[in-house]
Amino acid sequence: MLNNPQALVSILTIVIFAIVILIAVLAIVYFASRNKDNKKKTKLEESIDGKATTQKAKTFAVESVMDFMEFDKVEDNMIVQKNGNKYIMVVECQGINYDLMSEMEKNAVEEGFIQFLNTIRHPIQIYVQTRTLNLESSIQSYRDKVQAIEENLSKQEARYKEMQSSGNYTREQLDKAFYELTKQRNLTEYGKDIIYDTEKMSLNKNVLNQKYYIVVPYYPEELGQNDFDKEEIKNLAFSELYTRCQSIIRTLSACEVGGRILTSNELADLLYVAYNRDEQETYGIDKALRAGYDELYSTAPDVLDKKMRTLDQKIEEEAFNKANEKVIEAQSAKERALQRKENNMDDLISQMAQLIIEQNRTIVGSDVADDAIARVKQEKQERKQQKEGKTKEGGTEANVKEKTTKRRRTTKSA
């Protein structure tokens, strides 16, 4: 077979053809793998470039500081937002110690709060702000009061010594003066103890105080289609917000929660504490006010006070008219009830007399009780006939009255 040249050529041809096919297959596999790696590399580079671009944009983007603030300005006891498209007024509420109340008091508070929720006709937000308690102003107030008490104590001591040395006062007067002097001295010592305890308490930085607020918004779009300018819209927003806040304060009083509307400076303090949690303890808005930071702008409190007085007067007049109307209705209802009771007085007396006889049946005897009840019923029937103008024959009005008086005495004796 090996000596046959044709067979050898055929074998070599087959081997070479197989080698060529294998090489072609390996080349295809190689190029496919390389193309896949190139695609992965390209995607990875694009991803890295995109992240770098995004990170660069986030890091170096310049934005206005007002984009971080949720309000434009504070004026007329309102927070203005969204370029005058939203106005906010805030009501500060005084909390109550619910846990120390009795069950009846708790039920009253819960019913009052339910009534408050049922009267709400506009959206509100409840905001709780926790502040570090600053006792510096309280301590200074205590010191001023204790100083006044000490001055009064010095005057009383001098006066008491003068009374003792003069010899013109009785023992009773001296004892009374000494009693007042002792009371004033005890009050002074008590005030000094309060200052000492308060200063000691102020050393603890964990003394916190929670304040509760109700945020009431107003949107000028509630007016619908209007041709008002910005000043008129602001005045309308103030009137509507003030009315809403006063309504909230009145309804909250039903559950013994007091409330008041924050002024512009108090709103500034609220926002200052909200955005400066760490710095507000060191440098608060009260110190900024004392430092005169507000001397660069002017306010118009007279106009604001005039608006408040006008709204208060309007609310008071409407409340008076409504109260007067309801009182008249209540009086009319009572008068009608009184008239009905007067008309039915004799029937009520007869019913009560029968009840008394039944209760004393064992004492007076069944026969006497039955006879007395029959007499009461007969009298009631006669009275009914008399009213209808059908008095029985032989019975005059005087006789009926005489019989009625006699039977009433008998019933009372029984």
CSV table of C-alpha atoms in Angstrom, one decimal:
chain,number,residue,atom,x,y,z
A,1,MET,CA,0.0,0.0,0.0
A,2,LEU,CA,2.9,2.2,0.7
A,3,ASN,CA,4.4,1.4,-2.7
A,4,ASN,CA,1.3,2.8,-4.3
A,5,PRO,CA,2.0,6.5,-5.0
A,6,GLN,CA,-1.7,7.4,-5.6
A,7,ALA,CA,-2.7,6.0,-2.2
A,8,LEU,CA,0.1,7.9,-0.5
A,9,VAL,CA,-1.0,11.1,-2.2
A,10,SER,CA,-4.6,10.6,-1.1
A,11,ILE,CA,-3.6,10.1,2.5
A,12,LEU,CA,-1.4,13.2,2.5
A,13,THR,CA,-4.3,15.2,0.9
A,14,ILE,CA,-6.7,14.1,3.6
A,15,VAL,CA,-4.2,14.9,6.4
A,16,ILE,CA,-3.5,18.3,5.0
A,17,PHE,CA,-7.2,19.1,4.5
A,18,ALA,CA,-7.9,18.1,8.1
A,19,ILE,CA,-5.0,20.3,9.4
A,20,VAL,CA,-6.3,23.3,7.4
A,21,ILE,CA,-9.8,22.8,8.8
A,22,LEU,CA,-8.5,22.6,12.3
A,23,ILE,CA,-6.4,25.8,11.8
A,24,ALA,CA,-9.5,27.6,10.4
A,25,VAL,CA,-11.6,26.6,13.4
A,26,LEU,CA,-8.9,27.7,15.8
A,27,ALA,CA,-8.6,31.0,14.0
A,28,ILE,CA,-12.4,31.6,14.2
A,29,VAL,CA,-12.4,30.8,17.9
A,30,TYR,CA,-9.4,33.1,18.6
A,31,PHE,CA,-10.9,36.1,16.7
A,32,ALA,CA,-14.3,35.6,18.4
A,33,SER,CA,-12.7,35.5,21.8
A,34,ARG,CA,-10.7,38.6,21.1
A,35,ASN,CA,-13.7,40.5,19.8
A,36,LYS,CA,-15.6,39.7,23.0
A,37,ASP,CA,-12.8,40.9,25.1
A,38,ASN,CA,-12.6,44.1,23.2
A,39,LYS,CA,-16.3,44.7,23.7
A,40,LYS,CA,-16.0,44.1,27.5
A,41,LYS,CA,-13.0,46.5,27.6
A,42,THR,CA,-15.0,49.1,25.7
A,43,LYS,CA,-18.0,48.9,28.1
A,44,LEU,CA,-15.7,49.0,31.1
A,45,GLU,CA,-14.0,52.1,29.8
A,46,GLU,CA,-17.3,53.8,29.0
A,47,SER,CA,-18.6,53.0,32.5
A,48,ILE,CA,-15.5,54.3,34.2
A,49,ASP,CA,-15.7,57.5,32.0
A,50,GLY,CA,-19.4,57.9,32.9
A,51,LYS,CA,-18.8,57.6,36.6
A,52,ALA,CA,-15.9,60.0,36.5
A,53,THR,CA,-18.0,62.5,34.6
A,54,THR,CA,-20.9,62.1,37.1
A,55,GLN,CA,-18.6,62.4,40.0
A,56,LYS,CA,-17.0,65.4,38.5
A,57,ALA,CA,-20.4,67.0,37.9
A,58,LYS,CA,-21.6,66.4,41.5
A,59,THR,CA,-18.4,67.7,43.0
A,60,PHE,CA,-17.9,70.8,41.0
A,61,ALA,CA,-21.5,71.8,40.2
A,62,VAL,CA,-22.3,75.4,41.3
A,63,GLU,CA,-25.8,75.9,42.7
A,64,SER,CA,-27.5,78.9,44.3
A,65,VAL,CA,-27.7,78.8,48.1
A,66,MET,CA,-31.5,79.6,47.8
A,67,ASP,CA,-32.0,76.2,46.2
A,68,PHE,CA,-31.2,74.6,49.6
A,69,MET,CA,-33.6,76.8,51.5
A,70,GLU,CA,-37.3,76.0,51.7
A,71,PHE,CA,-38.4,79.6,52.1
A,72,ASP,CA,-37.9,82.9,50.3
A,73,LYS,CA,-38.5,85.3,53.2
A,74,VAL,CA,-40.3,85.9,56.5
A,75,GLU,CA,-42.7,88.9,56.8
A,76,ASP,CA,-46.0,89.8,58.4
A,77,ASN,CA,-45.8,86.7,60.7
A,78,MET,CA,-45.7,84.5,57.6
A,79,ILE,CA,-43.1,82.4,55.8
A,80,VAL,CA,-43.2,83.0,52.1
A,81,GLN,CA,-42.3,80.1,49.8
A,82,LYS,CA,-42.0,79.4,46.1
A,83,ASN,CA,-41.8,83.0,45.1
A,84,GLY,CA,-45.1,83.9,46.7
A,85,ASN,CA,-47.0,80.8,45.6
A,86,LYS,CA,-47.3,79.5,49.2
A,87,TYR,CA,-47.7,81.2,52.5
A,88,ILE,CA,-47.3,79.6,56.0
A,89,MET,CA,-48.3,80.7,59.5
A,90,VAL,CA,-47.2,78.7,62.5
A,91,VAL,CA,-49.1,78.2,65.8
A,92,GLU,CA,-47.1,77.2,68.9
A,93,CYS,CA,-49.0,74.9,71.2
A,94,GLN,CA,-48.4,74.4,75.0
A,95,GLY,CA,-48.2,70.7,75.8
A,96,ILE,CA,-50.1,69.1,78.7
A,97,ASN,CA,-49.0,66.3,80.9
A,98,TYR,CA,-51.4,63.6,79.7
A,99,ASP,CA,-49.9,60.8,81.8
A,100,LEU,CA,-50.7,62.5,85.1
A,101,MET,CA,-54.4,63.0,84.3
A,102,SER,CA,-57.2,60.9,85.5
A,103,GLU,CA,-59.2,58.7,83.2
A,104,MET,CA,-62.0,61.3,83.0
A,105,GLU,CA,-59.6,64.1,82.1
A,106,LYS,CA,-57.9,61.9,79.5
A,107,ASN,CA,-61.3,61.1,77.9
A,108,ALA,CA,-62.1,64.9,77.9
A,109,VAL,CA,-58.8,65.6,76.2
A,110,GLU,CA,-59.3,62.9,73.6
A,111,GLU,CA,-62.8,64.0,72.8
A,112,GLY,CA,-61.5,67.6,72.4
A,113,PHE,CA,-58.8,66.5,70.1
A,114,ILE,CA,-61.3,64.5,68.0
A,115,GLN,CA,-63.4,67.6,67.8
A,116,PHE,CA,-60.3,69.5,66.7
A,117,LEU,CA,-59.6,67.0,63.9
A,118,ASN,CA,-63.3,67.1,62.8
A,119,THR,CA,-63.2,70.9,62.4
A,120,ILE,CA,-60.2,70.9,60.1
A,121,ARG,CA,-61.1,72.0,56.6
A,122,HIS,CA,-57.6,72.6,55.3
A,123,PRO,CA,-54.3,70.8,55.3
A,124,ILE,CA,-52.0,71.2,58.4
A,125,GLN,CA,-48.7,69.8,59.6
A,126,ILE,CA,-47.7,69.0,63.2
A,127,TYR,CA,-44.0,69.8,63.8
A,128,VAL,CA,-42.1,68.9,67.0
A,129,GLN,CA,-38.7,70.7,67.6
A,130,THR,CA,-36.3,69.6,70.3
A,131,ARG,CA,-34.1,72.3,71.6
A,132,THR,CA,-31.3,72.4,74.2
A,133,LEU,CA,-32.7,74.3,77.1
A,134,ASN,CA,-30.9,77.6,77.6
A,135,LEU,CA,-31.3,78.7,81.2
A,136,GLU,CA,-29.2,81.8,81.0
A,137,SER,CA,-32.2,84.2,80.7
A,138,SER,CA,-34.1,82.4,83.5
A,139,ILE,CA,-31.1,82.7,85.8
A,140,GLN,CA,-30.8,86.4,85.1
A,141,SER,CA,-34.5,86.9,85.7
A,142,TYR,CA,-34.2,85.0,89.1
A,143,ARG,CA,-31.2,87.2,90.1
A,144,ASP,CA,-33.1,90.4,89.4
A,145,LYS,CA,-36.1,89.2,91.4
A,146,VAL,CA,-33.9,88.0,94.3
A,147,GLN,CA,-32.1,91.3,94.3
A,148,ALA,CA,-35.4,93.2,94.6
A,149,ILE,CA,-36.4,90.9,97.5
A,150,GLU,CA,-33.0,91.5,99.3
A,151,GLU,CA,-33.5,95.3,99.0
A,152,ASN,CA,-36.9,94.9,100.5
A,153,LEU,CA,-35.5,92.7,103.3
A,154,SER,CA,-32.9,95.3,104.2
A,155,LYS,CA,-35.6,98.0,104.5
A,156,GLN,CA,-37.7,95.7,106.7
A,157,GLU,CA,-34.7,94.9,109.0
A,158,ALA,CA,-33.9,98.6,109.4
A,159,ARG,CA,-37.5,99.4,110.2
A,160,TYR,CA,-37.7,96.5,112.7
A,161,LYS,CA,-34.6,97.8,114.5
A,162,GLU,CA,-36.1,101.3,114.6
A,163,MET,CA,-39.3,99.9,116.1
A,164,GLN,CA,-37.4,98.0,118.8
A,165,SER,CA,-35.3,101.0,119.8
A,166,SER,CA,-38.2,103.5,119.8
A,167,GLY,CA,-40.2,101.7,122.5
A,168,ASN,CA,-43.5,103.1,121.0
A,169,TYR,CA,-44.8,99.8,119.8
A,170,THR,CA,-46.6,97.0,121.6
A,171,ARG,CA,-45.4,93.5,121.9
A,172,GLU,CA,-48.1,92.4,119.4
A,173,GLN,CA,-47.0,94.9,116.8
A,174,LEU,CA,-43.3,93.9,117.2
A,175,ASP,CA,-44.3,90.2,116.8
A,176,LYS,CA,-46.2,90.9,113.7
A,177,ALA,CA,-43.2,92.9,112.2
A,178,PHE,CA,-40.9,90.1,113.2
A,179,TYR,CA,-43.1,87.6,111.5
A,180,GLU,CA,-43.1,89.6,108.2
A,181,LEU,CA,-39.3,90.0,108.5
A,182,THR,CA,-38.9,86.3,108.9
A,183,LYS,CA,-41.1,85.5,106.0
A,184,GLN,CA,-39.1,87.9,103.8
A,185,ARG,CA,-35.9,86.4,104.9
A,186,ASN,CA,-37.1,82.9,104.1
A,187,LEU,CA,-38.2,84.1,100.7
A,188,THR,CA,-34.8,85.5,100.0
A,189,GLU,CA,-33.1,82.2,101.0
A,190,TYR,CA,-35.5,80.3,98.9
A,191,GLY,CA,-34.8,82.5,95.9
A,192,LYS,CA,-31.0,82.0,96.3
A,193,ASP,CA,-31.6,78.2,96.5
A,194,ILE,CA,-33.5,78.4,93.2
A,195,ILE,CA,-30.6,80.3,91.5
A,196,TYR,CA,-28.1,77.7,92.8
A,197,ASP,CA,-30.2,74.7,91.6
A,198,THR,CA,-30.8,76.3,88.2
A,199,GLU,CA,-27.1,77.1,87.7
A,200,LYS,CA,-26.3,73.6,88.6
A,201,MET,CA,-28.9,72.3,86.2
A,202,SER,CA,-27.5,74.4,83.4
A,203,LEU,CA,-24.1,72.6,83.7
A,204,ASN,CA,-25.9,69.5,82.2
A,205,LYS,CA,-25.9,69.9,78.5
A,206,ASN,CA,-28.5,67.2,78.1
A,207,VAL,CA,-31.4,69.3,79.3
A,208,LEU,CA,-33.8,69.3,76.4
A,209,ASN,CA,-37.1,71.0,75.7
A,210,GLN,CA,-39.7,70.0,73.2
A,211,LYS,CA,-41.8,72.6,71.4
A,212,TYR,CA,-44.9,71.7,69.4
A,213,TYR,CA,-46.1,73.6,66.4
A,214,ILE,CA,-49.0,73.4,63.9
A,215,VAL,CA,-48.0,74.6,60.4
A,216,VAL,CA,-50.9,76.1,58.4
A,217,PRO,CA,-50.3,76.7,54.7
A,218,TYR,CA,-52.2,78.8,52.2
A,219,TYR,CA,-51.9,78.8,48.4
A,220,PRO,CA,-53.0,81.8,46.3
A,221,GLU,CA,-54.4,79.4,43.7
A,222,GLU,CA,-57.2,78.8,46.1
A,223,LEU,CA,-58.6,82.2,45.0
A,224,GLY,CA,-59.1,80.8,41.5
A,225,GLN,CA,-58.9,83.1,38.6
A,226,ASN,CA,-58.0,86.6,40.0
A,227,ASP,CA,-56.4,89.8,38.9
A,228,PHE,CA,-54.8,90.7,42.3
A,229,ASP,CA,-51.3,92.0,42.6
A,230,LYS,CA,-48.7,90.5,44.9
A,231,GLU,CA,-49.5,93.0,47.8
A,232,GLU,CA,-53.2,92.2,47.6
A,233,ILE,CA,-52.5,88.5,47.5
A,234,LYS,CA,-50.3,88.8,50.5
A,235,ASN,CA,-53.0,90.7,52.5
A,236,LEU,CA,-55.6,88.0,51.5
A,237,ALA,CA,-53.2,85.3,52.6
A,238,PHE,CA,-52.6,86.9,55.9
A,239,SER,CA,-56.3,87.4,56.6
A,240,GLU,CA,-57.1,83.8,55.7
A,241,LEU,CA,-54.2,82.3,57.6
A,242,TYR,CA,-55.0,84.4,60.7
A,243,THR,CA,-58.6,83.2,60.6
A,244,ARG,CA,-57.6,79.6,60.3
A,245,CYS,CA,-55.0,79.9,63.1
A,246,GLN,CA,-57.5,81.5,65.4
A,247,SER,CA,-60.0,78.7,64.7
A,248,ILE,CA,-57.3,76.1,65.5
A,249,ILE,CA,-56.5,77.9,68.7
A,250,ARG,CA,-60.2,78.0,69.8
A,251,THR,CA,-60.8,74.3,69.0
A,252,LEU,CA,-57.6,73.2,70.7
A,253,SER,CA,-58.7,75.0,73.9
A,254,ALA,CA,-61.4,72.3,74.2
A,255,CYS,CA,-58.7,69.8,75.1
A,256,GLU,CA,-56.9,72.3,77.4
A,257,VAL,CA,-54.1,73.0,74.9
A,258,GLY,CA,-53.1,76.6,74.6
A,259,GLY,CA,-51.8,78.1,71.4
A,260,ARG,CA,-50.5,81.4,69.9
A,261,ILE,CA,-49.4,82.6,66.5
A,262,LEU,CA,-45.6,83.0,66.1
A,263,THR,CA,-44.3,86.5,65.2
A,264,SER,CA,-41.8,87.1,62.5
A,265,ASN,CA,-38.9,87.1,64.9
A,266,GLU,CA,-40.1,83.8,66.4
A,267,LEU,CA,-40.5,82.3,63.0
A,268,ALA,CA,-36.9,83.4,62.2
A,269,ASP,CA,-35.8,81.7,65.5
A,270,LEU,CA,-37.8,78.5,64.5
A,271,LEU,CA,-36.0,78.3,61.1
A,272,TYR,CA,-32.6,79.3,62.6
A,273,VAL,CA,-32.8,76.4,65.1
A,274,ALA,CA,-34.0,74.0,62.4
A,275,TYR,CA,-31.0,74.7,60.1
A,276,ASN,CA,-28.4,75.3,62.9
A,277,ARG,CA,-28.8,72.5,65.4
A,278,ASP,CA,-25.2,72.7,66.6
A,279,GLU,CA,-24.7,76.5,66.6
A,280,GLN,CA,-28.0,77.5,68.1
A,281,GLU,CA,-26.8,76.8,71.6
A,282,THR,CA,-23.7,78.9,71.2
A,283,TYR,CA,-25.2,81.8,69.2
A,284,GLY,CA,-28.9,81.9,69.2
A,285,ILE,CA,-31.3,84.3,67.5
A,286,ASP,CA,-31.9,86.2,70.7
A,287,LYS,CA,-28.2,87.1,70.9
A,288,ALA,CA,-28.3,88.1,67.2
A,289,LEU,CA,-31.2,90.4,68.0
A,290,ARG,CA,-29.4,92.0,70.9
A,291,ALA,CA,-26.4,92.4,68.7
A,292,GLY,CA,-28.5,94.6,66.3
A,293,TYR,CA,-28.3,92.4,63.2
A,294,ASP,CA,-31.8,93.7,62.2
A,295,GLU,CA,-30.8,97.3,62.0
A,296,LEU,CA,-30.3,97.0,58.2
A,297,TYR,CA,-34.0,96.5,57.5
A,298,SER,CA,-37.2,98.0,58.8
A,299,THR,CA,-40.6,96.5,59.5
A,300,ALA,CA,-44.1,97.9,59.7
A,301,PRO,CA,-45.6,96.5,63.0
A,302,ASP,CA,-48.3,99.2,63.0
A,303,VAL,CA,-49.9,97.8,59.8
A,304,LEU,CA,-49.7,94.3,61.1
A,305,ASP,CA,-51.2,95.3,64.4
A,306,LYS,CA,-54.0,97.1,62.6
A,307,LYS,CA,-54.8,93.9,60.6
A,308,MET,CA,-54.9,91.8,63.7
A,309,ARG,CA,-57.2,94.3,65.5
A,310,THR,CA,-59.5,94.4,62.6
A,311,LEU,CA,-59.7,90.6,62.3
A,312,ASP,CA,-60.1,90.2,66.1
A,313,GLN,CA,-63.0,92.7,66.1
A,314,LYS,CA,-64.7,90.9,63.2
A,315,ILE,CA,-64.3,87.6,64.9
A,316,GLU,CA,-65.6,89.0,68.2
A,317,GLU,CA,-68.7,90.5,66.5
A,318,GLU,CA,-69.6,87.4,64.6
A,319,ALA,CA,-69.1,85.3,67.8
A,320,PHE,CA,-71.3,87.7,69.8
A,321,ASN,CA,-74.1,87.6,67.2
A,322,LYS,CA,-73.9,83.8,67.0
A,323,ALA,CA,-73.9,83.5,70.8
A,324,ASN,CA,-76.9,85.9,71.1
A,325,GLU,CA,-78.8,83.9,68.5
A,326,LYS,CA,-78.2,80.6,70.3
A,327,VAL,CA,-79.2,82.1,73.7
A,328,ILE,CA,-82.5,83.3,72.2
A,329,GLU,CA,-83.2,79.9,70.8
A,330,ALA,CA,-82.4,78.2,74.1
A,331,GLN,CA,-84.6,80.6,76.0
A,332,SER,CA,-87.5,80.0,73.6
A,333,ALA,CA,-87.1,76.3,74.0
A,334,LYS,CA,-87.1,76.6,77.8
A,335,GLU,CA,-90.2,78.9,77.7
A,336,ARG,CA,-92.0,76.3,75.6
A,337,ALA,CA,-91.0,73.6,78.0
A,338,LEU,CA,-92.2,75.6,81.0
A,339,GLN,CA,-95.5,76.3,79.3
A,340,ARG,CA,-96.0,72.6,78.6
A,341,LYS,CA,-95.2,71.8,82.2
A,342,GLU,CA,-97.6,74.5,83.5
A,343,ASN,CA,-100.4,73.1,81.4
A,344,ASN,CA,-99.8,69.6,82.6
A,345,MET,CA,-99.1,70.5,86.2
A,346,ASP,CA,-102.3,69.0,87.5
A,347,ASP,CA,-101.8,65.8,85.7
A,348,LEU,CA,-98.2,65.5,86.9
A,349,ILE,CA,-99.5,66.1,90.5
A,350,SER,CA,-102.0,63.3,90.1
A,351,GLN,CA,-99.4,60.9,88.8
A,352,MET,CA,-97.0,61.7,91.6
A,353,ALA,CA,-99.8,61.3,94.1
A,354,GLN,CA,-100.6,57.9,92.8
A,355,LEU,CA,-97.0,57.0,93.0
A,356,ILE,CA,-96.7,58.1,96.6
A,357,ILE,CA,-99.8,56.1,97.6
A,358,GLU,CA,-98.4,53.0,95.9
A,359,GLN,CA,-95.1,53.4,97.8
A,360,ASN,CA,-97.0,53.7,101.1
A,361,ARG,CA,-99.5,50.9,100.4
A,362,THR,CA,-98.1,48.7,103.2
A,363,ILE,CA,-98.4,51.6,105.7
A,364,VAL,CA,-101.9,52.8,105.0
A,365,GLY,CA,-103.4,49.5,103.9
A,366,SER,CA,-104.5,48.2,100.6
A,367,ASP,CA,-108.1,49.2,100.9
A,368,VAL,CA,-107.3,52.8,101.8
A,369,ALA,CA,-104.7,52.9,99.0
A,370,ASP,CA,-107.1,51.6,96.4
A,371,ASP,CA,-109.8,54.1,97.5
A,372,ALA,CA,-107.3,57.0,97.5
A,373,ILE,CA,-106.0,56.1,94.0
A,374,ALA,CA,-109.6,55.8,92.8
A,375,ARG,CA,-110.4,59.3,94.2
A,376,VAL,CA,-107.3,60.7,92.5
A,377,LYS,CA,-108.4,59.2,89.2
A,378,GLN,CA,-111.9,60.5,89.7
A,379,GLU,CA,-110.6,64.0,90.4
A,380,LYS,CA,-108.4,63.8,87.3
A,381,GLN,CA,-111.5,62.7,85.2
A,382,GLU,CA,-113.6,65.6,86.6
A,383,ARG,CA,-110.9,68.0,85.9
A,384,LYS,CA,-110.6,66.8,82.3
A,385,GLN,CA,-114.4,67.1,81.9
A,386,GLN,CA,-114.2,70.6,83.4
A,387,LYS,CA,-111.6,71.6,80.8
A,388,GLU,CA,-113.8,70.3,78.1
A,389,GLY,CA,-116.8,72.3,79.4
A,390,LYS,CA,-118.7,69.1,80.4
A,391,THR,CA,-118.8,69.3,84.2
A,392,LYS,CA,-121.0,66.7,85.7
A,393,GLU,CA,-124.5,67.7,86.9
A,394,GLY,CA,-124.5,69.3,90.3
A,395,GLY,CA,-120.8,69.9,90.3
A,396,THR,CA,-119.8,73.6,90.3
A,397,GLU,CA,-116.3,74.9,89.9
A,398,ALA,CA,-116.2,75.8,93.6
A,399,ASN,CA,-117.1,72.3,94.6
A,400,VAL,CA,-114.5,70.8,92.4
A,401,LYS,CA,-111.8,73.1,93.9
A,402,GLU,CA,-113.0,72.2,97.4
A,403,LYS,CA,-112.9,68.4,96.7
A,404,THR,CA,-109.5,68.8,95.1
A,405,THR,CA,-108.1,70.6,98.1
A,406,LYS,CA,-109.6,68.1,100.5
A,407,ARG,CA,-108.2,65.1,98.6
A,408,ARG,CA,-104.7,66.7,98.3
A,409,ARG,CA,-104.7,67.0,102.1
A,410,THR,CA,-105.7,63.4,102.5
A,411,THR,CA,-102.9,62.3,100.2
A,412,LYS,CA,-100.4,64.3,102.1
A,413,SER,CA,-101.5,62.8,105.4
A,414,ALA,CA,-101.2,59.4,103.9
